[in-house]
Coordinates of C-alpha atoms in Angstrom, one line a residue:
X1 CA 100.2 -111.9 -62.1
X2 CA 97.2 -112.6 -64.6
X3 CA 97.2 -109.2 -66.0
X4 CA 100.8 -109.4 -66.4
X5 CA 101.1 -112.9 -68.1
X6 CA 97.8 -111.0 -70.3
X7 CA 99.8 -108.1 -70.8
X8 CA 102.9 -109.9 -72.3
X9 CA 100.9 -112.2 -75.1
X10 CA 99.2 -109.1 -76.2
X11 CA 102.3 -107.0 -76.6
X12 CA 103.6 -110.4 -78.7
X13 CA 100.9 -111.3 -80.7
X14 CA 100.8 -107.7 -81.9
X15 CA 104.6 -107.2 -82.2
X16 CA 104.4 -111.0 -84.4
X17 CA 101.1 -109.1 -86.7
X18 CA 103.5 -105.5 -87.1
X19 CA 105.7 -108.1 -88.3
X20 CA 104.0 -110.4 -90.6
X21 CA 102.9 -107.2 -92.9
X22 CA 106.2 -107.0 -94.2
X23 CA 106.7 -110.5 -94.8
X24 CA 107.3 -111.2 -98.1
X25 CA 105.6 -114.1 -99.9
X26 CA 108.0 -116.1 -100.6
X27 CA 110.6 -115.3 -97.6
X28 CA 110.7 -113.4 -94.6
X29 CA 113.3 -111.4 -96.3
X30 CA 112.5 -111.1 -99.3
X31 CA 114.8 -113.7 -101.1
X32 CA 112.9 -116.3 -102.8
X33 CA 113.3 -120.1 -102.4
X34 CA 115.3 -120.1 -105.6
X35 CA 118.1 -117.4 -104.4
X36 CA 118.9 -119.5 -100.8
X37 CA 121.3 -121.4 -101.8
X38 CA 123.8 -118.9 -100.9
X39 CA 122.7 -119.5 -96.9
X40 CA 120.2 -122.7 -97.1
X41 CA 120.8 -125.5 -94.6
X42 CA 120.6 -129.0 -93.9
X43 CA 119.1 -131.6 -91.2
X44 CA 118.4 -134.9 -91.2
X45 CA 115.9 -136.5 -88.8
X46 CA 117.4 -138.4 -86.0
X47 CA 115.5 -141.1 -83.8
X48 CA 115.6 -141.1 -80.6
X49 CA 113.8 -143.6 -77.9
X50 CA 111.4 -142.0 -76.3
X51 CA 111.3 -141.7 -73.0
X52 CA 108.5 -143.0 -70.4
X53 CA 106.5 -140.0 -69.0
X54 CA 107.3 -140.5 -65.0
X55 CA 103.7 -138.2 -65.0
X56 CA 101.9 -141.6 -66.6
X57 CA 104.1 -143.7 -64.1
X58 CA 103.3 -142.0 -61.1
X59 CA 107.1 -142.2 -60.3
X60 CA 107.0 -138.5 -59.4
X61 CA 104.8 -139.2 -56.7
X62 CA 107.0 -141.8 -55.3
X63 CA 109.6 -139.9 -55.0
X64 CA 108.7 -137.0 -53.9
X65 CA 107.2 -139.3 -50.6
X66 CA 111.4 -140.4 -49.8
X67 CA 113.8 -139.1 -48.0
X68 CA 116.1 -137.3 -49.6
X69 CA 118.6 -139.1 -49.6
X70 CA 116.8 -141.7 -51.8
X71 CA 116.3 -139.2 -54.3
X72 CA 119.4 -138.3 -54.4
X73 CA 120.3 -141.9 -55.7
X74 CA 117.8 -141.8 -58.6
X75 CA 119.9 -141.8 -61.6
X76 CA 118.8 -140.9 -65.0
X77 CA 119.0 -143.7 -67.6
X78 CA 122.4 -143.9 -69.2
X79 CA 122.2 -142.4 -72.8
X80 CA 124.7 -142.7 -75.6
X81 CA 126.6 -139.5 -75.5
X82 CA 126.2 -137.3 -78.6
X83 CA 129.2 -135.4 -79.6
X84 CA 129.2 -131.9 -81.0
X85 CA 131.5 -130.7 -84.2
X86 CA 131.8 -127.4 -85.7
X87 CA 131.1 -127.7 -89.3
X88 CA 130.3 -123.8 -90.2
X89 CA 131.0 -120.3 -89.5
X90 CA 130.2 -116.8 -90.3
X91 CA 131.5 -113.1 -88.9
X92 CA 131.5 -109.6 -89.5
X93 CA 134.1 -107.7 -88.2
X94 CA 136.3 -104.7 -89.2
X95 CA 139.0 -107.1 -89.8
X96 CA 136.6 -108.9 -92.4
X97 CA 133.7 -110.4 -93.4
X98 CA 134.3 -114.2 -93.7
X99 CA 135.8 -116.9 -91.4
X100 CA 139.4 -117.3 -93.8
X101 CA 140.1 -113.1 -94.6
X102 CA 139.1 -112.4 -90.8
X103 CA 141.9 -114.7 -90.0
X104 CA 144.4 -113.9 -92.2
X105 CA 144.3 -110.5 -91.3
X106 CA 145.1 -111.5 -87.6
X107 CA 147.5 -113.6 -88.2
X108 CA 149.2 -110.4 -90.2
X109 CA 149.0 -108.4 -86.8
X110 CA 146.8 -105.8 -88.7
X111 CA 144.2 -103.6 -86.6
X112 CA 141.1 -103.0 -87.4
X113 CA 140.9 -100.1 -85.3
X114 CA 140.3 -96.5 -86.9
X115 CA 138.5 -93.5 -86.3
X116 CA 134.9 -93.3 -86.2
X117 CA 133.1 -92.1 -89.0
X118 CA 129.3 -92.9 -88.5
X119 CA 128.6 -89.9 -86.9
X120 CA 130.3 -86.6 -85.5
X121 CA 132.1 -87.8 -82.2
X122 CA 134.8 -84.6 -82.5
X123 CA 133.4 -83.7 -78.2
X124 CA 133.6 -86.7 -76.9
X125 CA 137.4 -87.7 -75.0
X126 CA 137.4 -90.9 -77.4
X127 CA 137.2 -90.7 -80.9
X128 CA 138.4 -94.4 -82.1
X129 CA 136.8 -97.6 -82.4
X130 CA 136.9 -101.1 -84.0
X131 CA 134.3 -100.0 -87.1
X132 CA 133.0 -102.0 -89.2
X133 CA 133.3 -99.7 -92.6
X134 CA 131.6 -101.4 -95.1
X135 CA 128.9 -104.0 -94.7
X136 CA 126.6 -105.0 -97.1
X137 CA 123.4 -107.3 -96.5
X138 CA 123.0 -107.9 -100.2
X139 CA 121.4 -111.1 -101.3
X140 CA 121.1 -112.0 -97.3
X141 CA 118.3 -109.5 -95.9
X142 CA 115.8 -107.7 -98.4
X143 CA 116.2 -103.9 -98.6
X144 CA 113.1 -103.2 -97.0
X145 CA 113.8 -104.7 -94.0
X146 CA 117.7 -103.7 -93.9
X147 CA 116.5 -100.1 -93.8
X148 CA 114.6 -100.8 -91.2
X149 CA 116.5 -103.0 -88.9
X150 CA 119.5 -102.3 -86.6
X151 CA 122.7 -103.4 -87.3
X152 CA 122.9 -105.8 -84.6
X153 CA 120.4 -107.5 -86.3
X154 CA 121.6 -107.3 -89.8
X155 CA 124.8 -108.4 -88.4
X156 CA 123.4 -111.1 -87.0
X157 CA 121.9 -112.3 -90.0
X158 CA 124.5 -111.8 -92.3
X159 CA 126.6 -114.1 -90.3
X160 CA 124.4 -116.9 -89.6
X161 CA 123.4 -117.6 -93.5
X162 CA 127.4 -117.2 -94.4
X163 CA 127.7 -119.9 -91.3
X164 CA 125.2 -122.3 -93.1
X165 CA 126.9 -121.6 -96.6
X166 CA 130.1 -121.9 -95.2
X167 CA 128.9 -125.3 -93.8
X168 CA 127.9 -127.0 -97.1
X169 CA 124.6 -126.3 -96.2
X170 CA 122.7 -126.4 -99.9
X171 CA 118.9 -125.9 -100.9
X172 CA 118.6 -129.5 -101.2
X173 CA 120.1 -130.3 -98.0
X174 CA 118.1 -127.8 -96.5
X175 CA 114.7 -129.8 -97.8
X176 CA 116.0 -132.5 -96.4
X177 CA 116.0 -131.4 -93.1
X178 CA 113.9 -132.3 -90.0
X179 CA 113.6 -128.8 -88.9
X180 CA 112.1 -129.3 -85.8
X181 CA 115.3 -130.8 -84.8
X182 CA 117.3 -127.3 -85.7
X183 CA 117.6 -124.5 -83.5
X184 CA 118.9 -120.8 -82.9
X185 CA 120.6 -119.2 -80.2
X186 CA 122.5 -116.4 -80.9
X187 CA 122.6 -113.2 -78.6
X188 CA 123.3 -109.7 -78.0
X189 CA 124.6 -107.8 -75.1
X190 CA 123.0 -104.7 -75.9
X191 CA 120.6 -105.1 -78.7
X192 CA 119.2 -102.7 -80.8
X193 CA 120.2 -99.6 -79.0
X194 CA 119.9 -97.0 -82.4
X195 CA 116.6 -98.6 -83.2
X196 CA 115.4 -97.6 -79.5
X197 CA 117.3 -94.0 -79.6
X198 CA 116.0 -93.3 -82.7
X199 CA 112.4 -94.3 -81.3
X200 CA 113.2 -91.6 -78.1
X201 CA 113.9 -88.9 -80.9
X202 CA 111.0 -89.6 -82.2
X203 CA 108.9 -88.9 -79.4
X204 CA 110.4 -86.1 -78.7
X205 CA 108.4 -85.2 -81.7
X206 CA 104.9 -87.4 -80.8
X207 CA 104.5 -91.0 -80.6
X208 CA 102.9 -91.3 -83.9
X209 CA 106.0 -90.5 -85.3
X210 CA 107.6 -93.6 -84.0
X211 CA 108.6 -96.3 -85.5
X212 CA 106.6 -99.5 -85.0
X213 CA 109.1 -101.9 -85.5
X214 CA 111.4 -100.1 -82.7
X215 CA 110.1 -102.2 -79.6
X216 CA 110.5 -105.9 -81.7
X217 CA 113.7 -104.1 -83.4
X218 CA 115.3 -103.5 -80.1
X219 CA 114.8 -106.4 -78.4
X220 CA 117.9 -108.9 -77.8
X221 CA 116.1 -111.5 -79.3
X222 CA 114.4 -110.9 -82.2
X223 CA 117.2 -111.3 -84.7
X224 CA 117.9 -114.8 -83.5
X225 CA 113.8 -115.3 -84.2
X226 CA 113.5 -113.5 -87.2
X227 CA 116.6 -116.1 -88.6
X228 CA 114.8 -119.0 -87.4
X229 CA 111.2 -117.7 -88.9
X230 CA 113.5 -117.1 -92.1
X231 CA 114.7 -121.2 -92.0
X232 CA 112.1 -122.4 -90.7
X233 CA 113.6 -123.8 -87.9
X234 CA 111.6 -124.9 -85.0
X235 CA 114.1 -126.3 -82.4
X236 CA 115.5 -124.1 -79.2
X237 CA 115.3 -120.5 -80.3
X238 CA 116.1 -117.7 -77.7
X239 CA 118.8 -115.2 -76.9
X240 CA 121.0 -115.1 -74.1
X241 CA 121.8 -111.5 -72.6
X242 CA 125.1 -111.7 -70.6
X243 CA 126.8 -108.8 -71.2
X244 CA 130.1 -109.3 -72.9
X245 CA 130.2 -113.1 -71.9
X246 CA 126.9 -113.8 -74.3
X247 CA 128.1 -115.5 -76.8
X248 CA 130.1 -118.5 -74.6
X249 CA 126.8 -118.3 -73.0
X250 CA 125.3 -119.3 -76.1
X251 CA 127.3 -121.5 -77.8
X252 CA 127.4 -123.8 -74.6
X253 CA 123.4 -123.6 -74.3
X254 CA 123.8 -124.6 -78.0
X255 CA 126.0 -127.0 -77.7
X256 CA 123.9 -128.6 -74.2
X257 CA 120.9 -128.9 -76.4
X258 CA 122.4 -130.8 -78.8
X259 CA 124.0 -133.3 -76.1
X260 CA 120.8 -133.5 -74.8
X261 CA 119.2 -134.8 -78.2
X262 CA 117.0 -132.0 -78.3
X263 CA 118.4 -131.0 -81.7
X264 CA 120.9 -131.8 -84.6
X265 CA 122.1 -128.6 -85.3
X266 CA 122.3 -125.3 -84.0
X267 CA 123.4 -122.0 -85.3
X268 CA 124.8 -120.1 -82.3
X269 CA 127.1 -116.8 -81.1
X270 CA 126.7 -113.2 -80.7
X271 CA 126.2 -110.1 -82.0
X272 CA 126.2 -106.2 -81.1
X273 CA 126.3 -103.1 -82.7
X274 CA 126.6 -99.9 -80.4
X275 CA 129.1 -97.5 -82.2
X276 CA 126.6 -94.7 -82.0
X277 CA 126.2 -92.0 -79.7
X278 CA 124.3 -93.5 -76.9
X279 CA 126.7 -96.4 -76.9
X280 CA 130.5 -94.3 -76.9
X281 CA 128.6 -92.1 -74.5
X282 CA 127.5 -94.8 -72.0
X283 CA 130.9 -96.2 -71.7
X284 CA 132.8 -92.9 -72.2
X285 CA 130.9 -92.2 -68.8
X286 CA 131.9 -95.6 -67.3
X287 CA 135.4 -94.2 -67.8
X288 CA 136.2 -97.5 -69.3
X289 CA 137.3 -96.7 -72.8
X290 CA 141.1 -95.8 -74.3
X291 CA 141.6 -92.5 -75.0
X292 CA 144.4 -92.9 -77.3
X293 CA 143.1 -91.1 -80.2
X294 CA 145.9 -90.0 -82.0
X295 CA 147.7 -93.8 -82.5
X296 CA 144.3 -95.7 -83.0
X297 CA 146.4 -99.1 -84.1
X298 CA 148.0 -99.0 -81.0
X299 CA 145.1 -97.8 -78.4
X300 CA 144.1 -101.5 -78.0
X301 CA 146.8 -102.9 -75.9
X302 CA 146.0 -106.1 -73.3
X303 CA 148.8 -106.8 -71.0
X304 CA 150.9 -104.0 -71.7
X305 CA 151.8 -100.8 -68.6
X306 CA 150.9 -98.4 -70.7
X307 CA 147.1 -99.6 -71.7
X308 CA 144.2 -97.1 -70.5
X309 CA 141.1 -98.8 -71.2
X310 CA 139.1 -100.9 -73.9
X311 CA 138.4 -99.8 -77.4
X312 CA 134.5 -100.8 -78.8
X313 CA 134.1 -102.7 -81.9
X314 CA 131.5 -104.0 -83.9
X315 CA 130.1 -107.0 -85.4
X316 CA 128.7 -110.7 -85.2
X317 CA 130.4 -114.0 -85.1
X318 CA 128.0 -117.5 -85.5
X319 CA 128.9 -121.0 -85.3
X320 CA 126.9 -123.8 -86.6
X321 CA 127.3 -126.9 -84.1
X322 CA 126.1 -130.1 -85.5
X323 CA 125.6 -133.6 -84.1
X324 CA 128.6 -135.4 -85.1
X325 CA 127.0 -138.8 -87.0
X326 CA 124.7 -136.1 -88.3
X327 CA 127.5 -134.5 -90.0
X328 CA 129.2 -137.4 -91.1
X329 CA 126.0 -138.5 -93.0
X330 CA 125.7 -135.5 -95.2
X331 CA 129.4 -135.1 -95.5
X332 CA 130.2 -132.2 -94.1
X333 CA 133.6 -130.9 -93.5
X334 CA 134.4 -130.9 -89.6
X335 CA 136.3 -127.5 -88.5
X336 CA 137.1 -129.1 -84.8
X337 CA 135.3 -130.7 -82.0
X338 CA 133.3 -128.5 -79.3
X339 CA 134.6 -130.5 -75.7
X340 CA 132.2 -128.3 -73.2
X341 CA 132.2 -125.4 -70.9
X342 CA 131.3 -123.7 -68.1
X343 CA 129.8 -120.4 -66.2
X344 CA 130.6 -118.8 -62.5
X345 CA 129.6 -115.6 -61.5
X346 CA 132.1 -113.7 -58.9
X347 CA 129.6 -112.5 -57.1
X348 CA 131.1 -109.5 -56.4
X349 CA 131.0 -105.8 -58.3
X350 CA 129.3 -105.2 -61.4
X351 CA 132.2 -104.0 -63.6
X352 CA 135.5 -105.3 -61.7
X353 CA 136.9 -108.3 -61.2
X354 CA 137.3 -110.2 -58.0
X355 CA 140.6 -109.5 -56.8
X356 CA 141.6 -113.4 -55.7
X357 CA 140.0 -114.3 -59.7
X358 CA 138.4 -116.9 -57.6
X359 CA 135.1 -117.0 -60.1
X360 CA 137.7 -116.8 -62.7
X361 CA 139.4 -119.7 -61.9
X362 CA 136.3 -122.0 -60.7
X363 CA 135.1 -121.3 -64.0
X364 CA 137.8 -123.0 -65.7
X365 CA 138.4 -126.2 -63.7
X366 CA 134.7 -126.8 -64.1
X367 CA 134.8 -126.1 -67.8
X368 CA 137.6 -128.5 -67.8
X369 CA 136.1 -131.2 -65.3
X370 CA 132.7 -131.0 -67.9
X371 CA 134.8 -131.7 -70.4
X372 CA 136.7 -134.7 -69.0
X373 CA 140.1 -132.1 -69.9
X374 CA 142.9 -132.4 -67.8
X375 CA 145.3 -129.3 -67.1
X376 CA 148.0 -130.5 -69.3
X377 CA 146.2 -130.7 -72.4
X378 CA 145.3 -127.3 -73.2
X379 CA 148.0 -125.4 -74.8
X380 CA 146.3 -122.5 -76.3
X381 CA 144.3 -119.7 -74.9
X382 CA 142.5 -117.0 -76.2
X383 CA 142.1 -114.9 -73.4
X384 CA 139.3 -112.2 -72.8
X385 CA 141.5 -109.7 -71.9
X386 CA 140.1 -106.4 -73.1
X387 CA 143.1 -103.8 -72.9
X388 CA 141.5 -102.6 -69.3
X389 CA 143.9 -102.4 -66.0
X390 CA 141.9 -104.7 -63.4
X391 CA 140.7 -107.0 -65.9
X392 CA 144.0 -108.0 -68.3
X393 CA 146.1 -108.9 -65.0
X394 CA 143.4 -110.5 -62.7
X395 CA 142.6 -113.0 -65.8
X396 CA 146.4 -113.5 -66.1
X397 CA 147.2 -114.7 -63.0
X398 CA 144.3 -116.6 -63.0
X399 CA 145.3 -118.2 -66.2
X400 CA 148.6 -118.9 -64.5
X401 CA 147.1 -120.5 -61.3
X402 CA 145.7 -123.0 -63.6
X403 CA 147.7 -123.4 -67.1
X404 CA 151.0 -121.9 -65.0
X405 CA 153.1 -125.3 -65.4
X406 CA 152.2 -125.9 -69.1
X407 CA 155.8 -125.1 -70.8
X408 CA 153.9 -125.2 -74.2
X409 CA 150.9 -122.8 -73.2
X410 CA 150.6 -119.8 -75.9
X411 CA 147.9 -117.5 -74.7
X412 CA 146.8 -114.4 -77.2
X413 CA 144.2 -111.9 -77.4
X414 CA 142.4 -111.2 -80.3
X415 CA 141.2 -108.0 -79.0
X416 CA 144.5 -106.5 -79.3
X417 CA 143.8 -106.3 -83.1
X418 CA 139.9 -105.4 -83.6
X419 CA 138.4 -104.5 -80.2
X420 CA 136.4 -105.4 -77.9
X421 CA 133.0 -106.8 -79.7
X422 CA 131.1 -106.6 -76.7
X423 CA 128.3 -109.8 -77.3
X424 CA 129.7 -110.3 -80.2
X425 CA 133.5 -110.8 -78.9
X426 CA 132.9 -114.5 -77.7
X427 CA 131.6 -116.1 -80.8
X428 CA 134.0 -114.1 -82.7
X429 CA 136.9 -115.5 -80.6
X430 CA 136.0 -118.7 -80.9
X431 CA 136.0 -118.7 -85.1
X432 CA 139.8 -117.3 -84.1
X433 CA 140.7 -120.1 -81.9
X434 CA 139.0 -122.8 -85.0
X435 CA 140.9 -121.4 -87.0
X436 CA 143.8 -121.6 -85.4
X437 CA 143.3 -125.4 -84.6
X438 CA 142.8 -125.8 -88.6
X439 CA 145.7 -124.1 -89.3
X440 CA 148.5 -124.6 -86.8
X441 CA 149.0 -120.9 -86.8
X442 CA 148.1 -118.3 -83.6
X443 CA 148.1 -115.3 -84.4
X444 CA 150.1 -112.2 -82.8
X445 CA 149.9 -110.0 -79.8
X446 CA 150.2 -106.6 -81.3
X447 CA 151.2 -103.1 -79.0
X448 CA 152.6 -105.5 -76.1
X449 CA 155.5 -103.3 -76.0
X450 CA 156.2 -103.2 -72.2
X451 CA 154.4 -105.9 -70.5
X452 CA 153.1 -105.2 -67.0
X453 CA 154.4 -106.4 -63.5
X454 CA 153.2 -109.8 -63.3
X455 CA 152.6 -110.8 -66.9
X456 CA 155.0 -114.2 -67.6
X457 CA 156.0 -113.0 -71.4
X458 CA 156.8 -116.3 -71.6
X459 CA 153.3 -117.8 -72.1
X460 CA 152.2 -115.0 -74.7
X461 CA 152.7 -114.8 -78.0
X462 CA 155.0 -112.4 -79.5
X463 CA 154.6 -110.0 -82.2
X464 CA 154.9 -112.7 -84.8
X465 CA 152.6 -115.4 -85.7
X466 CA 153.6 -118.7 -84.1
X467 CA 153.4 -122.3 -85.3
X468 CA 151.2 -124.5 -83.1
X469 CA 149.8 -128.0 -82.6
X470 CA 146.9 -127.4 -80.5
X471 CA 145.8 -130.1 -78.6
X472 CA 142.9 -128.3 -76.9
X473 CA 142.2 -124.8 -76.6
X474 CA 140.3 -122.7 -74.6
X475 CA 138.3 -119.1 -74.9
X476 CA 137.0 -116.9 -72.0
X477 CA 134.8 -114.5 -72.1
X478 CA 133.9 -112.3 -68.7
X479 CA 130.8 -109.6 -68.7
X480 CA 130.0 -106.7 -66.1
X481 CA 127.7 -108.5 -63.4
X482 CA 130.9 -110.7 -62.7
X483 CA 129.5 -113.3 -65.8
X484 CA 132.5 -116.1 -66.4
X485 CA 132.2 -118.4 -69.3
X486 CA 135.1 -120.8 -70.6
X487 CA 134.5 -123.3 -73.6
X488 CA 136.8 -125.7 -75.4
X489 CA 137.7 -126.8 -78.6
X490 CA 140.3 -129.3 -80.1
X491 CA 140.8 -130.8 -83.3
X492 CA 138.4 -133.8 -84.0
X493 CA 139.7 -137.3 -84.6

């Protein structure tokens, strides 16, 4: 255990010095102080009474010496509760690459999915994806280090600094900021697959020819931590790895450690980047993807008889939460109000669903018993459903167990239009649902054109854009390992 524990803060201290070399004086990326106003952020220090250490009272001690019922009884000190607002946001997707074009585009019903062109993929059985085809890091990561880094990670970034610019967050403001009270939690479900691949390739060759950024570079992590060394930010920082429910993961984590006064704000979501061989291959072999190669548009098709499997896409999708009084001090522009969440697992295969939805549907009655939401309320969904057989209609009528007597539910799937984003797809939804909450518009399901046995049309949205007052919304998001996460929003008043 010793050697171990050892073994891990060598590997760290020497992946932190491989690091460090290419720091650049002024900025980890290369920007100096007088170019981050374009991303900079701000924070201002909040008090909070501290609490009595129960190791100083010796009131662990007693406890632990009571029956357990007795314990059970100890409550912890009522605390004023803190609400959490969204007051930023940044994506990259193939649909766009900010919050207001990203939308637009959905609500149009225009797909983002296309052939691949990255790399030859002419032998494999699917040949399509939701590809992001032009990205550019410029003025957010320094070229050195974008040639270097994978794409989740440059994703990753990208987003985040447009969700503090997009959040008023100014140079100044940024100064002002206590930043041990601001955090970072943004994941990946994969990480930096090419990164590792190309680091494989290389050994084919010998190990010195490896890169030695590839094990830092590839871990799920390290873009989240290379944002926050980049800010300066020393609240929560980690990365959550739940497959394709990562980003709910994260943005409730967030969210929790805001509640729990640990920090003021928090830049949280998701972000993945496997349209590379290794990545189509692995899921080519799962049999899970569409094959539909010839009508790319319309390959991505949840709820409809004739779907035949996901189609991968690309991208990263951050929010910035924020303490609500904290926002109202600097002035920032609220988006919509974060209510709570929750996680299940089924407990039951590690790609299908469970047949009753029974993890499914615990999921959302305790995300909406956190949130002090009752059933009626919620008259928008954005569901997970990824375009797969199982999956779309198990979520359905799990959806309809709950919502089913809601005659204003309107339930859409952004995936129908740009993919499935994989870690990324949760934090991306969510920026869809806010934005849908901001403007009274949801947008379209696209390629529904004969719905399958089971699916009530009537709760789905059409092929149109549809006017809506949302009251409260929810987005799920469901990852192999039988992961459930459902969070809420609604408009703050």
């Amino acid at each position: 255990m010793a050697s171990s524990t050892v073994s891990s803060w060598v590997m760290g201290s020497t992946c932190m010095s491989v690091v460090e070399r290419e720091h650049d004086k002024h900025s980890l990326f290369g920007i100096s102080s007088k170019s981050k106003c374009k991303w900079a952020s701000q924070t201002r220090t909040r008090v909070l009474p501290k609490s009595t250490s129960t190791a100083q009272t010796g009131e662990v001690m007693a406890i632990a010496a009571q029956p357990a019922m007795e314990v059970a009884l100890k409550k912890k000190p009522l605390t004023k509760e803190r609400r959490v607002v969204v007051t930023g946001m940044g994506v990259e997707t193939p649909l766009g690459h900010d919050p207001h074009e990203f939308y637009e585009n959905l609500l149009q019903g225009v797909s983002g999915i296309s052939e691949i062109e990255a790399f030859d993929c002419s032998q494999y059985p699917t040949r399509i994806a939701g590809e992001i085809k032009s990205f550019s890091t410029d003025g957010w990561v320094a070229p050195k280090l974008s040639k270097r880094m994978d794409k989740f990670m440059l994703y990753m970034l990208t987003a985040g600094k447009k969700a503090l610019s997009d959040g008023g967050i100014t140079e100044d403001i940024m100064d002002e900021l206590d930043k041990r009270r601001c955090g970072v939690l943004i994941g990946s479900a994969l990480g930096g697959m090419k990164v590792f691949n190309d680091a494989i390739e290389a050994l084919r060759v010998s190990y010195r020819k490896m890169n030695p950024f590839c094990v830092p570079f590839a871990t799920t992590n390290m873009g989240s931590a290379m944002l926050a060394m980049d800010l300066g930010w020393m609240g929560p920082n980690y990365s959550i790895s739940t497959a394709c429910a990562t980003s709910n993961f994260c943005i409730l984590n967030a969210a929790n450690h805001i509640i729990r006064g640990e920090a003021d704000l928090m830049l949280c979501g998701g972000s993945d980047a496997a349209i590379i061989p290794i990545g189509l291959g692995g899921f080519v072999a799962c049999r899970a993807l569409s094959q539909r190669n010839g009508d790319p548009a319309r390959a991505s098709r949840p709820w409809d008889s004739n779907r035949d499997g996901f189609v991968m896409g690309e991208g990263a999708g951050v929010l910035l939460l924020e303490e609500l009084e904290h926002a109202k001090q600097r002035g920032a522009t609220i988006y919509a109000e974060f209510l709570g969440g929750s996680f299940t697992c089924d407990a039951y295969h590690m790609t299908e669903p469970h047949p009753e939805g029974t993890g499914v549907i615990l999921c959302i009655e305790k995300a909406l018993a956190q949130s002090g939401v009752s059933k009626e309320d919620v008259n928008y969904i954005n569901a997970h459903a990824t375009s797969t057989l199982a999956g779309d209609i198990k979520e359905h009528q799990a959806l309809l167990h709950c919502f089913g007597q809601n005659p204003e539910l309107r339930v859409n799937s952004t995936k129908s239009m740009i993919g499935h984003l994989l870690g990324a797809a949760g934090a991306v939804e969510a920026v869809a649902t806010i934005q849908a909450i901001r403007t009274g518009w949801v947008h379209p399901n696209i390629n529904l054109e004969n719905p399958d046995e089971g699916v009530d049309t009537n709760k789905l949205v059409g092929p149109k854009k549809e006017r809506l007052d949302i009251k409260v919304a929810l987005s799920n998001s469901f990852g192999f390992g039988g992961h459930n996460s459902s969070i809420l929003f609604a408009p703050y008043k």
